PDB file of C-alpha atoms in Angstrom:
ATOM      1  CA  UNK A   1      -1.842   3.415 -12.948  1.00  0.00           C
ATOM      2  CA  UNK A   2       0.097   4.279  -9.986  1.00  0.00           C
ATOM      3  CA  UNK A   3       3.460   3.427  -9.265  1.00  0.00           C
ATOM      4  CA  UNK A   4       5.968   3.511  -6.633  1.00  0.00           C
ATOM      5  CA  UNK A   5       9.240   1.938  -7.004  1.00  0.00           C
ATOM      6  CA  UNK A   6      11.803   2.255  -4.126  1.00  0.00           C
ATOM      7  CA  UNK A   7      15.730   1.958  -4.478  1.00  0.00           C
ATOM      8  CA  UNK A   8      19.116   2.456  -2.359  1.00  0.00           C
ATOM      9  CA  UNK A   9      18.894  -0.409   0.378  1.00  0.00           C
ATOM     10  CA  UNK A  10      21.911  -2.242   0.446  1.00  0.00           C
ATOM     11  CA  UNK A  11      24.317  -3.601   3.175  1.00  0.00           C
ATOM     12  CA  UNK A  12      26.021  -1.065   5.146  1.00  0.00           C
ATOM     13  CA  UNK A  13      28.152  -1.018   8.528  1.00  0.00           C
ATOM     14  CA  UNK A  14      26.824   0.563  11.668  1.00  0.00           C
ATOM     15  CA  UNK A  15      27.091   4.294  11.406  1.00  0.00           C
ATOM     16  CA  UNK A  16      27.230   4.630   8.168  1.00  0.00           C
ATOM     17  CA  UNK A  17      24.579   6.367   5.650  1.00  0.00           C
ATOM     18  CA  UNK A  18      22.039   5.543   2.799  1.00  0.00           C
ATOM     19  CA  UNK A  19      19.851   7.547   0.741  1.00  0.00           C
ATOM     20  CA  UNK A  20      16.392   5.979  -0.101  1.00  0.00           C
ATOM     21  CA  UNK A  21      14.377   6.692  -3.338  1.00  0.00           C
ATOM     22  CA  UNK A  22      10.751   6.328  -4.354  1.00  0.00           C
ATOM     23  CA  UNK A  23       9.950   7.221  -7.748  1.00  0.00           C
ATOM     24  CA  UNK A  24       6.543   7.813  -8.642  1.00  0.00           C
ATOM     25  CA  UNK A  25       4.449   7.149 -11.780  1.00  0.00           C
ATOM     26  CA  UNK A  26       0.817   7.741 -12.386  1.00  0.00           C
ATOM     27  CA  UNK A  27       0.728  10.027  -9.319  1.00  0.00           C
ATOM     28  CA  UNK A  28       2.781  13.465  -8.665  1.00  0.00           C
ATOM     29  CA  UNK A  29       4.412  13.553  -5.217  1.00  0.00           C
ATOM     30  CA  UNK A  30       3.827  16.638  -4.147  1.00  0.00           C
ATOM     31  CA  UNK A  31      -0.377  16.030  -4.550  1.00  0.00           C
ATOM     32  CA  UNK A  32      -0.966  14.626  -1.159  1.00  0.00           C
ATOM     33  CA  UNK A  33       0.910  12.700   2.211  1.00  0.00           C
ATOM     34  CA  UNK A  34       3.474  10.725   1.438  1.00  0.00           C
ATOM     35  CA  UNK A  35       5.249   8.260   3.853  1.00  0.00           C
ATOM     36  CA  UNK A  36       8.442   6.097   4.342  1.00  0.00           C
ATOM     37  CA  UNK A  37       7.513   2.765   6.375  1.00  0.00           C
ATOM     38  CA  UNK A  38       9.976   0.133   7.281  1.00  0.00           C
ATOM     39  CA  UNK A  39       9.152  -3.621   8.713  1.00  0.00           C
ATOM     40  CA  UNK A  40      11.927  -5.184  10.976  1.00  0.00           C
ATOM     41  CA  UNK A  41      12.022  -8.954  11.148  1.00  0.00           C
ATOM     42  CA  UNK A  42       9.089 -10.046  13.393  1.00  0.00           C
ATOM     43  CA  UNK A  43       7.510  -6.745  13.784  1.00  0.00           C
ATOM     44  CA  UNK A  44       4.814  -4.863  12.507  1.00  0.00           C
ATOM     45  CA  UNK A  45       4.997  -2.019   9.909  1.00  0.00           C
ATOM     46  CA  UNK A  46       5.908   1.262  11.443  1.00  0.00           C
ATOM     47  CA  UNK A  47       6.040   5.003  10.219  1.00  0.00           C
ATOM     48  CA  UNK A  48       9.071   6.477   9.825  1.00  0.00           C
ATOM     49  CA  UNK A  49       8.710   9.647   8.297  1.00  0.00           C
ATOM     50  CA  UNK A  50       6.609  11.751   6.259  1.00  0.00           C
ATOM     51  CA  UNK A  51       5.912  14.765   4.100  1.00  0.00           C
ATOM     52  CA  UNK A  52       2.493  16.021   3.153  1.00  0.00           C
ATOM     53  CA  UNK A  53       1.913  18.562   0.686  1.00  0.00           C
ATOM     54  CA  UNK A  54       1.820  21.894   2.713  1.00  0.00           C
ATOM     55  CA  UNK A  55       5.734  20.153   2.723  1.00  0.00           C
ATOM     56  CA  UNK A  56       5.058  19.539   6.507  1.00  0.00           C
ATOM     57  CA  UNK A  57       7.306  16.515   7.912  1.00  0.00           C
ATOM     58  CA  UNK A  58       6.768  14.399  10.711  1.00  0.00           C
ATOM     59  CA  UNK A  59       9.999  11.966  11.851  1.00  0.00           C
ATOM     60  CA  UNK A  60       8.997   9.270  14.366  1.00  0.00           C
ATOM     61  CA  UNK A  61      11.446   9.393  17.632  1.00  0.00           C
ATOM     62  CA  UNK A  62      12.879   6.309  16.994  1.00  0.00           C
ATOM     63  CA  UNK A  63      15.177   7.735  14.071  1.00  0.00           C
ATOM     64  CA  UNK A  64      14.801  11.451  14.738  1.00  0.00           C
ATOM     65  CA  UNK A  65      17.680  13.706  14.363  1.00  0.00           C
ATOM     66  CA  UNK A  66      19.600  10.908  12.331  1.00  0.00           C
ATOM     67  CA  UNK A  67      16.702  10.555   9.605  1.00  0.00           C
ATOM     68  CA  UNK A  68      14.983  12.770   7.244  1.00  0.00           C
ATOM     69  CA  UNK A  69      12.815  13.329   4.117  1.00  0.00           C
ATOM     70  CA  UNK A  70      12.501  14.988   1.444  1.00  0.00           C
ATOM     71  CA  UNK A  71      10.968  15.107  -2.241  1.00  0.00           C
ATOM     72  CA  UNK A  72      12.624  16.737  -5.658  1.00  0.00           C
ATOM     73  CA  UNK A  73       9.223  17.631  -7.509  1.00  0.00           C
ATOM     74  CA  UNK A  74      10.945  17.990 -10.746  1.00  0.00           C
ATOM     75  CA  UNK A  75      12.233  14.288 -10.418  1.00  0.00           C
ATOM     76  CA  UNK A  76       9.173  13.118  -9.077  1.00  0.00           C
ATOM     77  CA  UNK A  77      10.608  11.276  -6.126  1.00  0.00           C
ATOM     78  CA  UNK A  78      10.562  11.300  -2.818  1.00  0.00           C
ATOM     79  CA  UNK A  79      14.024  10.221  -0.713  1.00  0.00           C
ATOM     80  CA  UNK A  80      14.447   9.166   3.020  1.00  0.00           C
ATOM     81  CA  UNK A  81      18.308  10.281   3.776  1.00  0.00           C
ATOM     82  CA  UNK A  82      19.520   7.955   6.724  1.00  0.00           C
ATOM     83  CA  UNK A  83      22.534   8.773   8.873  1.00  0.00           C
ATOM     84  CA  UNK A  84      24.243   7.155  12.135  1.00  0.00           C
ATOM     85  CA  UNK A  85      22.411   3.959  10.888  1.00  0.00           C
ATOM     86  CA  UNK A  86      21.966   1.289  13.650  1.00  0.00           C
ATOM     87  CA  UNK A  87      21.669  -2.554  13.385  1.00  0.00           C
ATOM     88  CA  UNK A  88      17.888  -1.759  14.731  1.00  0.00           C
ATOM     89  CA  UNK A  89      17.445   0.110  11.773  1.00  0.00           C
ATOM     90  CA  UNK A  90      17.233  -3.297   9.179  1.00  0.00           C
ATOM     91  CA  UNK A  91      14.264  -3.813   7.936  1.00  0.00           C
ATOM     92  CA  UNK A  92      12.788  -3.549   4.446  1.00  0.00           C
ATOM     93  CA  UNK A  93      11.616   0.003   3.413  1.00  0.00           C
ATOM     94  CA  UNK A  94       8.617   0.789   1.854  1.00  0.00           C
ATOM     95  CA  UNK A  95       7.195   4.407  -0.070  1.00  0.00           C
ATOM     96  CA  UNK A  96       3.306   5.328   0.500  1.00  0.00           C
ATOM     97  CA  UNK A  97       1.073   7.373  -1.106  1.00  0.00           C
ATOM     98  CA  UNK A  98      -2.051   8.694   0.061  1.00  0.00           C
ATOM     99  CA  UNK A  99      -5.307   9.036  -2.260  1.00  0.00           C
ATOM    100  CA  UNK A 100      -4.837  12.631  -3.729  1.00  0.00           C
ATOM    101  CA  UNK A 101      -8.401  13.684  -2.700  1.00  0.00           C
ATOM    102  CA  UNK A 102      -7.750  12.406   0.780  1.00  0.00           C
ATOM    103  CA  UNK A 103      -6.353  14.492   3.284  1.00  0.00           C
ATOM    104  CA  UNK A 104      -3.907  12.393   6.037  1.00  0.00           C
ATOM    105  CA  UNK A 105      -4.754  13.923   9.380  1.00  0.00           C
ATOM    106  CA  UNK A 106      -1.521  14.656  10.992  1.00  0.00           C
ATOM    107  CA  UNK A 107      -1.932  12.127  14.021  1.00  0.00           C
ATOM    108  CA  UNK A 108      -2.461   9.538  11.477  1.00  0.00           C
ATOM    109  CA  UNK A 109       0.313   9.778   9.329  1.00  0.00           C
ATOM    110  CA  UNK A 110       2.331   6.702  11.102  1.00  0.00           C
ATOM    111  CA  UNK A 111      -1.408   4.073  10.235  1.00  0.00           C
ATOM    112  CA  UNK A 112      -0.655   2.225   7.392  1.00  0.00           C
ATOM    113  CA  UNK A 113      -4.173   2.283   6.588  1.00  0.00           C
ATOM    114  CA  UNK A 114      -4.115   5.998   5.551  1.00  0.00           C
ATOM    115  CA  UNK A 115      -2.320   5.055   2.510  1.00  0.00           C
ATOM    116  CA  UNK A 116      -3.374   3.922  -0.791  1.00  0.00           C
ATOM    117  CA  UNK A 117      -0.578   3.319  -2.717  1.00  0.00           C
ATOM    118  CA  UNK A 118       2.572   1.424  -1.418  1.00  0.00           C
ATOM    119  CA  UNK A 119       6.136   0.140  -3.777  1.00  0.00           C
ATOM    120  CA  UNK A 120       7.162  -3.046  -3.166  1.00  0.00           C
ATOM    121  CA  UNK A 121       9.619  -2.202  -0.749  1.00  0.00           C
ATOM    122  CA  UNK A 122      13.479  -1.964  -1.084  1.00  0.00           C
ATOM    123  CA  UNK A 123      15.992  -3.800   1.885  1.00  0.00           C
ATOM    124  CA  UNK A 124      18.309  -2.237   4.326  1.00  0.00           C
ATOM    125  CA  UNK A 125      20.667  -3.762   6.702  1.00  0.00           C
ATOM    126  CA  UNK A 126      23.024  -2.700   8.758  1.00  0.00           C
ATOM    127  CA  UNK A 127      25.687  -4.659  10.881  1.00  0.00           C
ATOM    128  CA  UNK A 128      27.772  -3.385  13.615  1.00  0.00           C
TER     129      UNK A 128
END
């Protein structure tokens, strides 16, 4: 049984940083695409970043250059480091997984849809 479990929202002040987790059971990280999403009050779930297992990334505009990801294989986990957050940046968090015999094309990383597995999310906000 697969298992994601996310961890490090909190509360923090505008500018400041946060380091997101996703640890994974029943599934090894570096197997397939794996994705951060994040849903802002009154929007629709949108990609944020992700890592596939030739360790390519992809970081959507919105947050380039301030976020990134990464994964410790030994640990299991994957991580979204945030910097220069932004009160646009609240939203709740969420860790995907990808089917490990299905391979995310790269212009499809960001669709929801391409993911099988998803954590039950993990809250950030950010005041200025």
């Amino acid at each position: 049984q697969v298992q994601l479990v996310e961890s490090g929202g909190e509360s923090v002040q505008s500018g400041g940083s946060l380091r997101l987790s996703c640890a994974a059971s029943g599934y090894t990280v570096s197997y397939s695409c794996m994705a951060w999403f994040r849903q802002r009050p009154g929007k629709e779930r949108e990609g944020v970043a992700a890592i596939d297992s030739d360790s390519s990334i992809t970081t959507a505009d919105s947050v380039k250059g301030r976020f990134t990801v990464s994964q410790d294989n030994a640990k299991n986990t994957l991580y979204l480091h945030m910097n220069s957050l932004k009160p646009e940046d609240t939203a709740m968090y969420y860790c995907a997984a990808a089917d490990r015999n299905v391979k995310v094309k790269w212009w499809s990383r960001y669709f929801p849809s391409a993911y099988k597995y998803w954590g039950q999310g993990t809250q950030v906000t950010v005041s200025s």
